XYZ file of C-alpha atoms in Angstrom:
544
model
C -25.602 47.283 46.251
C -27.335 46.314 42.995
C -30.853 45.029 42.421
C -29.752 41.412 42.674
C -28.163 41.788 46.128
C -29.850 42.194 49.479
C -28.259 43.748 52.513
C -27.602 40.333 54.098
C -26.852 37.925 51.246
C -27.102 37.850 47.460
C -30.557 36.840 46.193
C -28.948 34.105 44.088
C -28.217 32.257 47.364
C -31.934 32.090 48.177
C -32.435 28.459 46.955
C -29.509 27.346 49.127
C -30.859 29.162 52.191
C -34.366 27.787 51.616
C -33.035 24.225 51.290
C -31.006 24.611 54.469
C -34.016 26.045 56.266
C -36.148 23.174 54.988
C -33.615 20.622 56.240
C -33.584 22.213 59.735
C -37.362 22.533 59.849
C -37.922 18.920 58.788
C -35.351 17.754 61.340
C -37.324 19.533 64.046
C -40.527 18.089 62.614
C -39.224 14.538 62.933
C -39.944 14.736 66.648
C -43.591 15.461 66.002
C -44.415 13.668 62.735
C -42.747 10.488 61.490
C -43.852 11.154 57.892
C -41.520 14.122 57.325
C -38.319 12.072 57.049
C -38.580 12.138 53.239
C -38.471 15.947 53.324
C -35.474 15.855 55.662
C -33.535 13.598 53.268
C -34.496 15.703 50.249
C -33.569 19.079 51.739
C -30.439 17.703 53.411
C -29.218 16.359 50.085
C -29.780 19.719 48.364
C -28.099 21.530 51.250
C -25.065 19.263 50.934
C -24.939 19.984 47.212
C -25.066 23.702 47.995
C -22.214 23.460 50.499
C -20.118 21.549 48.003
C -20.878 24.134 45.313
C -19.688 26.947 47.566
C -16.395 25.332 48.572
C -15.369 23.749 45.240
C -12.970 25.808 43.086
C -13.385 24.470 39.542
C -16.719 25.975 38.476
C -17.374 29.647 39.116
C -21.043 29.363 38.140
C -21.695 26.899 40.955
C -19.809 29.040 43.486
C -21.966 32.037 42.565
C -25.192 30.089 42.067
C -25.193 27.113 44.473
C -27.775 24.447 43.624
C -29.567 26.363 40.850
C -26.303 26.592 38.863
C -26.720 22.903 38.064
C -29.755 23.774 35.960
C -27.428 25.519 33.527
C -25.413 22.339 32.987
C -28.573 20.246 32.716
C -30.020 22.539 30.049
C -26.706 22.581 28.197
C -26.614 18.778 28.297
C -30.074 18.384 26.779
C -29.749 21.362 24.403
C -29.339 19.184 21.249
C -32.518 17.273 22.067
C -34.466 20.440 22.922
C -33.390 22.052 19.667
C -33.998 18.923 17.602
C -37.493 18.193 18.896
C -38.948 21.621 19.660
C -37.035 24.426 17.919
C -35.457 23.511 14.606
C -37.487 23.587 11.414
C -38.043 20.600 9.155
C -35.326 21.786 6.787
C -32.732 23.100 9.241
C -29.727 20.917 8.493
C -27.762 20.486 11.738
C -26.218 18.380 10.267
C -29.287 16.498 8.989
C -32.692 18.108 8.838
C -35.786 16.700 10.464
C -37.205 16.014 7.016
C -34.112 14.000 6.029
C -34.198 11.947 9.214
C -37.939 11.358 8.928
C -37.434 10.133 5.369
C -34.951 7.498 6.559
C -37.130 6.457 9.487
C -40.163 6.058 7.207
C -38.285 4.006 4.639
C -36.580 1.907 7.301
C -39.982 1.076 8.780
C -41.449 0.493 5.283
C -44.238 3.006 5.872
C -45.400 5.780 3.565
C -42.717 8.386 2.861
C -44.986 10.715 0.876
C -45.649 14.290 2.028
C -48.867 16.263 1.500
C -49.544 19.865 0.509
C -46.419 20.515 -1.559
C -42.738 21.053 -0.915
C -41.456 22.795 2.191
C -38.299 23.852 0.340
C -37.838 27.366 -1.007
C -37.654 26.700 -4.752
C -36.506 30.293 -5.354
C -33.514 30.042 -3.035
C -30.004 29.858 -4.552
C -28.765 26.290 -4.481
C -32.169 24.682 -5.016
C -31.797 21.731 -7.421
C -34.105 19.526 -9.454
C -33.997 16.851 -12.140
C -35.843 17.415 -15.399
C -38.550 14.890 -16.232
C -39.358 13.444 -19.664
C -42.612 13.370 -21.628
C -41.636 9.816 -22.535
C -40.930 8.142 -19.173
C -39.539 4.626 -19.134
C -40.737 1.533 -17.284
C -37.984 -0.484 -15.632
C -38.356 -4.110 -14.493
C -36.312 -3.790 -11.283
C -34.680 -1.360 -8.892
C -31.808 -3.751 -8.141
C -29.275 -1.575 -9.953
C -25.754 -3.010 -10.136
C -22.255 -1.923 -11.137
C -19.400 -4.286 -12.047
C -16.185 -3.381 -10.212
C -12.882 -4.775 -11.441
C -10.341 -3.518 -13.957
C -7.859 -5.106 -16.323
C -5.789 -6.798 -13.600
C -8.717 -7.959 -11.465
C -9.474 -11.690 -11.431
C -12.514 -11.642 -9.112
C -14.847 -8.854 -10.233
C -17.592 -7.793 -7.867
C -21.132 -7.147 -9.034
C -22.019 -4.479 -6.476
C -25.204 -2.668 -5.587
C -25.079 1.037 -6.396
C -26.001 1.817 -2.758
C -23.863 0.438 0.078
C -22.964 0.957 3.732
C -20.060 3.361 4.123
C -17.036 2.802 6.348
C -17.750 2.607 10.086
C -15.556 0.574 12.426
C -16.452 -1.841 15.175
C -15.403 0.095 18.244
C -16.992 3.240 16.920
C -20.151 1.209 16.380
C -21.469 -1.296 18.890
C -21.416 -5.022 18.251
C -25.205 -5.070 17.820
C -25.025 -2.209 15.304
C -22.399 -4.050 13.250
C -24.452 -7.247 13.262
C -27.650 -5.429 12.285
C -25.942 -3.633 9.402
C -24.306 -6.790 8.112
C -27.454 -8.890 8.377
C -29.387 -6.198 6.516
C -26.690 -6.084 3.842
C -26.820 -9.868 3.507
C -30.576 -9.819 3.022
C -30.451 -6.937 0.518
C -27.370 -8.197 -1.383
C -25.333 -5.035 -0.900
C -21.929 -4.342 0.629
C -20.881 -3.390 4.146
C -17.615 -1.428 4.538
C -15.771 -2.463 7.702
C -14.102 0.870 8.395
C -10.427 0.921 9.293
C -11.053 -0.990 12.543
C -10.821 -4.196 10.457
C -13.019 -7.289 10.452
C -14.446 -8.204 13.839
C -16.200 -11.429 14.712
C -19.466 -9.511 14.525
C -18.889 -8.818 10.837
C -18.611 -12.560 10.214
C -21.677 -13.871 12.053
C -24.211 -13.258 9.277
C -21.871 -13.434 6.268
C -22.874 -10.235 4.453
C -20.545 -8.938 1.716
C -17.628 -6.937 3.135
C -15.434 -4.190 1.780
C -12.341 -4.400 3.961
C -10.913 -0.953 4.630
C -7.212 -0.782 5.453
C -6.011 2.416 7.072
C -2.609 3.685 8.113
C -2.701 1.535 11.253
C -3.001 -1.650 9.122
C -5.448 -3.100 11.608
C -6.035 -6.777 10.964
C -2.822 -7.024 8.927
C -0.078 -5.488 11.055
C 3.089 -6.405 12.858
C 3.642 -5.471 16.488
C 5.392 -2.252 15.423
C 2.410 -1.189 13.282
C 3.946 -2.059 9.931
C 2.125 -4.054 7.238
C 2.058 -7.852 7.540
C 1.427 -9.579 4.206
C 0.627 -12.982 5.728
C -2.074 -11.622 8.029
C -3.428 -9.551 5.157
C -3.791 -12.583 2.903
C -5.535 -14.532 5.635
C -8.322 -11.944 5.758
C -8.303 -10.898 2.096
C -8.773 -14.453 0.819
C -11.908 -14.906 2.919
C -14.811 -15.299 0.441
C -16.875 -12.850 2.507
C -14.406 -10.063 1.610
C -15.354 -8.814 -1.843
C -13.116 -5.745 -2.179
C -10.175 -4.115 -0.399
C -10.105 -0.345 0.141
C -6.977 1.575 1.168
C -7.971 4.584 3.248
C -5.790 7.551 2.328
C -8.027 10.074 4.094
C -11.599 10.478 5.275
C -14.022 13.360 5.067
C -14.469 13.745 8.830
C -10.807 14.537 9.496
C -8.624 14.459 6.355
C -4.912 14.667 7.070
C -5.448 13.782 10.727
C -4.517 10.588 12.520
C -6.421 9.111 15.399
C -5.992 7.462 18.758
C -8.263 5.082 20.637
C -7.406 5.409 24.358
C -6.210 2.235 26.038
C -9.251 2.031 28.335
C -11.451 1.709 25.242
C -9.349 -1.062 23.649
C -11.351 -4.041 24.852
C -10.409 -7.657 24.229
C -12.774 -7.823 21.234
C -11.482 -4.604 19.671
C -7.897 -5.740 20.280
C -8.592 -9.074 18.576
C -10.151 -7.414 15.525
C -7.383 -4.860 15.110
C -4.440 -7.016 16.087
C -3.293 -4.703 18.893
C -2.640 -5.275 22.621
C -5.658 -5.051 24.890
C -5.742 -1.977 27.104
C -3.008 -0.153 25.175
C -3.692 3.049 23.217
C -4.363 2.212 19.568
C -2.832 4.750 17.160
C -3.749 5.458 13.541
C -0.920 7.554 12.052
C -1.743 10.455 9.769
C 0.089 8.789 6.872
C 0.917 5.291 5.633
C 4.282 3.642 6.243
C 4.081 1.285 3.228
C 4.353 4.036 0.639
C 5.569 7.623 0.507
C 5.063 8.473 -3.158
C 2.355 8.004 -5.808
C 4.459 5.357 -7.566
C 4.813 3.385 -4.338
C 1.061 3.685 -3.770
C 0.378 2.089 -7.156
C 2.762 -0.771 -6.415
C 1.058 -1.254 -3.045
C -2.316 -1.467 -4.825
C -0.937 -4.178 -7.109
C 0.624 -6.037 -4.183
C -2.665 -6.099 -2.288
C -4.468 -7.268 -5.412
C -2.020 -10.125 -5.917
C -2.120 -11.172 -2.249
C -5.930 -11.227 -2.326
C -6.113 -13.565 -5.284
C -7.062 -10.829 -7.712
C -9.928 -9.151 -5.856
C -10.795 -5.509 -6.628
C -8.461 -3.137 -4.795
C -8.870 0.619 -4.651
C -8.510 3.551 -2.334
C -10.632 6.161 -0.569
C -9.688 9.783 -0.176
C -11.037 13.217 0.577
C -9.466 15.534 -1.989
C -6.921 17.950 -0.537
C -4.035 19.390 -2.571
C -5.075 18.899 -6.174
C -1.491 18.328 -7.339
C -1.283 15.267 -5.073
C -4.318 13.754 -6.778
C -2.823 14.635 -10.184
C 0.424 12.955 -9.112
C -1.470 9.738 -8.321
C -3.047 9.802 -11.781
C 0.367 10.336 -13.397
C 1.679 7.371 -11.395
C -1.132 5.244 -12.858
C -0.059 6.236 -16.348
C 3.644 5.629 -15.667
C 3.231 2.217 -14.009
C 0.223 1.003 -16.008
C -1.204 -0.056 -12.626
C -4.747 1.123 -12.044
C -6.880 0.832 -8.924
C -10.101 -1.001 -9.626
C -12.046 1.733 -7.891
C -11.713 5.070 -6.109
C -14.081 6.241 -3.372
C -14.329 10.020 -3.031
C -15.275 11.072 0.490
C -16.650 14.594 0.849
C -15.615 16.787 3.750
C -19.275 16.838 4.820
C -18.835 13.198 5.883
C -18.660 12.834 9.610
C -19.231 9.626 11.578
C -15.725 9.885 13.022
C -15.185 12.340 15.886
C -12.653 15.018 14.981
C -11.429 18.465 16.030
C -13.852 21.269 15.177
C -11.410 22.900 12.783
C -11.104 19.680 10.779
C -14.839 19.058 10.783
C -15.629 22.568 9.589
C -12.683 23.739 7.526
C -10.452 20.935 6.198
C -11.002 18.949 3.015
C -12.935 19.342 -0.225
C -16.734 18.913 -0.282
C -18.084 15.974 -2.263
C -19.323 17.985 -5.237
C -15.941 19.499 -6.070
C -13.915 16.419 -5.093
C -16.054 13.997 -7.088
C -16.099 16.192 -10.183
C -12.322 16.663 -10.024
C -11.670 12.905 -9.814
C -14.133 12.113 -12.609
C -12.824 14.849 -14.914
C -9.185 13.941 -14.374
C -9.761 10.272 -15.210
C -11.715 11.326 -18.325
C -8.876 13.635 -19.270
C -6.347 10.776 -19.289
C -8.666 8.185 -20.887
C -8.870 6.045 -17.739
C -12.464 6.678 -16.731
C -13.736 3.428 -18.259
C -11.003 1.469 -16.442
C -11.759 2.722 -12.918
C -15.084 2.817 -11.083
C -15.860 5.728 -8.750
C -17.792 5.482 -5.500
C -18.694 8.422 -3.297
C -19.872 9.265 0.202
C -20.888 12.408 2.040
C -24.397 13.194 3.354
C -26.142 10.902 0.875
C -29.602 10.156 2.231
C -32.225 10.275 -0.517
C -32.466 8.957 -4.048
C -32.128 12.536 -5.307
C -28.826 12.850 -3.423
C -27.743 9.755 -5.338
C -28.964 11.186 -8.644
C -26.849 14.315 -8.175
C -23.826 12.154 -7.316
C -24.321 10.127 -10.510
C -24.609 13.368 -12.477
C -21.237 14.447 -11.066
C -19.566 11.206 -12.131
C -20.143 8.542 -9.475
C -20.815 4.887 -10.320
C -22.162 4.047 -6.870
C -22.922 5.730 -3.560
C -22.146 4.892 0.054
C -24.017 6.138 3.104
C -22.905 5.977 6.732
C -25.204 8.211 8.756
C -28.183 7.229 6.614
C -27.777 3.607 7.678
C -27.119 4.747 11.249
C -30.522 6.454 11.211
C -32.051 3.247 9.862
C -30.934 1.303 12.961
C -32.203 3.906 15.397
C -29.727 6.814 15.566
C -31.547 9.993 16.653
C -28.685 12.416 15.969
C -28.019 12.938 19.668
C -24.425 13.808 18.681
C -22.811 12.022 21.619
C -21.148 9.339 19.471
C -17.717 9.906 21.020
C -18.860 9.690 24.649
C -20.048 6.094 24.922
C -23.482 7.292 26.065
C -25.386 6.749 22.820
C -29.078 6.642 23.833
C -30.009 4.081 21.166
C -27.072 1.656 21.458
C -25.600 2.444 18.023
C -22.255 3.987 18.987
C -21.451 2.563 22.407
C -19.545 -0.357 23.865
C -21.719 -0.368 26.980
C -23.248 -3.899 27.010
C -26.454 -2.700 28.645
C -26.974 0.263 26.329
C -26.433 -1.723 23.156
C -28.975 -4.339 24.228
C -31.579 -1.725 23.319
C -30.627 -2.325 19.682
C -32.346 -5.593 18.753
C -30.442 -7.066 15.819
C -33.182 -8.873 13.826
C -35.517 -5.891 14.032
C -32.883 -3.325 13.044
C -31.496 -5.555 10.279
C -34.951 -5.530 8.707
C -34.873 -1.742 8.825
C -31.460 -1.676 7.140
C -32.864 -3.837 4.370
C -35.979 -1.671 4.063
C -34.024 1.590 3.873
C -31.834 0.238 1.078
C -34.791 -1.309 -0.755
C -37.057 1.741 -0.534
C -34.310 4.219 -1.454
C -33.486 2.296 -4.631
C -37.189 1.934 -5.389
C -37.473 5.729 -5.200
C -34.373 6.076 -7.399
C -35.993 3.784 -9.972
C -38.978 6.130 -10.113
C -36.668 9.131 -10.633
C -34.822 7.340 -13.431
C -38.101 6.387 -15.087
C -39.439 9.936 -14.802
C -36.294 11.237 -16.523
C -36.819 8.783 -19.397
C -33.645 6.804 -18.649
C -32.821 3.092 -18.290
C -30.230 3.094 -15.476
C -28.971 5.570 -12.843
C -25.604 5.481 -14.610
C -27.226 7.391 -17.466
C -27.903 10.409 -15.242
C -25.521 13.136 -16.345
C -24.870 16.749 -15.410
C -27.269 18.122 -18.089
C -30.151 16.361 -16.313
C -29.754 18.444 -13.133
C -30.771 22.085 -12.819
C -29.573 24.450 -10.105
C -30.825 27.886 -9.165
C -27.958 30.351 -8.804
C -30.086 33.427 -8.053
C -33.717 34.435 -7.789
C -33.828 35.107 -11.538
C -31.343 32.609 -12.978
C -31.004 28.836 -13.222
C -28.191 26.850 -14.815
C -27.576 23.318 -15.966
C -25.163 21.500 -13.675
C -23.118 20.741 -16.788
C -22.653 24.479 -17.288
C -21.628 25.128 -13.697
C -19.403 22.011 -13.500
C -18.410 21.171 -17.088
C -16.947 17.823 -18.089
C -13.385 17.349 -19.281
C -13.055 16.324 -22.959
C -11.731 12.768 -23.235
C -7.931 12.565 -23.382
C -7.425 16.309 -23.086
C -4.838 16.076 -20.296
C -2.657 13.849 -22.458
C -2.158 16.696 -24.924
C 0.684 19.133 -24.454
C -1.514 21.986 -25.595
C -4.506 21.175 -23.392
C -4.333 24.607 -21.713
C -5.531 26.196 -24.936
C -8.700 24.098 -24.786
C -9.464 24.093 -21.047
C -10.642 27.658 -20.533
C -14.139 26.428 -19.649
C -12.812 24.086 -16.938
C -11.571 24.843 -13.448
C -8.239 26.677 -13.438
C -6.897 23.971 -11.133
C -5.661 22.029 -14.177
C -3.915 25.055 -15.601
C -2.258 25.787 -12.288
C -1.240 22.339 -11.044
C -1.381 19.568 -13.675
C 2.120 20.294 -14.967
C 3.433 20.737 -11.419
C 2.410 17.209 -10.368
C 4.987 14.416 -10.537
C 4.486 10.665 -10.286
C 7.459 10.111 -7.966
C 6.426 12.586 -5.274
C 3.377 14.063 -3.593
C 5.134 17.428 -3.656
C 4.556 19.892 -6.475
C 7.436 20.835 -8.754
């Protein structure tokens, strides 16, 4: 007999015995005092729970710890909130730090985002970054920075904001969240990416600019068997509200992984938006059926551009095998068909629920993926023909500045805009029990998200973030965020050494990859070009 066991019953059964005793005692007391019936109901309920715990066979904790075992599950359930509000530090990124979230909340509410008493970051820690300021700062007239998207074959160029809402589908987001985001985008004159769930009626109510994302399920432009339907595509693509079309090759949350929306979650509204049967499981394959090679991908880009009346068409991807990306670039050169834009999604992206292994260990982070895409296009003299967007944990104007330094023309944010409409990082997005109504289809829960109020916050977050970016650009002595380059960013690599970002991630010389002898000149670049450029082929995603 150990210290936790008595001679009659284990001590862990004490709460159950006390509750049973209380139920019996209150039952006896009912004959003498009418006011004890509440105690009888309370103790009887707990006793019943204890009996159930003892006889059930699924949970060993409850069998060993009747009644009090439920505390373990309660504490586990509220663990994220306990950690977030009482334990984690301001700079513990899990996945976003308290300081990052507070910055978004402040800007979304249009209140002061300044902090007193100096930085809370460890400026001596490896990885710490900063932008060098100028002794001759500039003064800019506006923070409404724009980028023109549309290449040589585009007939309807889009003058886009450099900060837009990243891809999030209706179905993953609630109807109220979609409406708030789109209304905010309309007011701020920036773009709202639909996500692969296509264009719902909630995207259309306020008329904000849309980037229509088309995934492997071809939602909104599919036949009954899941194949691409050109007529349905044109119907949506020709809508003036749709400004650009984005083919999703992969996403940072789960690159190389398909998806399935269970039939019970496919409501009538989701079914209408996606063009699938109501109540039937909705499948997104891991790969596209309209193309199986880089050459076919380029022809698909041109087909979508033609069917849309010449609107900008591009694709989004999280970099995986580098030779596959090189093969796409070689297909551009061979066909003379160029996407109008490419969005690089870092593996740190994550609004979509995915297996832990994919979330943590699949795909290239934004820094390496973005630099690879930029350098490759420079190396084949196509960089001025194709605009590059990026997404992946972009929250602040400094995050944007680093992205521009790595080669981006504009930035997208998903979770940043989720925070702006009330997300508290409860991390229950895939359960339907979102406490703020952002990621749920529960009609009652999403009523908590009041569209006009949250739309104003979306507008404020965008406005204040670009205002802060303007101040960074001015401090650096520049005229536009597009002028920020890798030499402007410093990074600490050890306690006693700092390096220019341009030294750590050098830029490819223009046209170098078009030379047969480029290997002799690329010793300062990543060895990935030496290893895989010549193994990539335009007619296949496989390496030679």
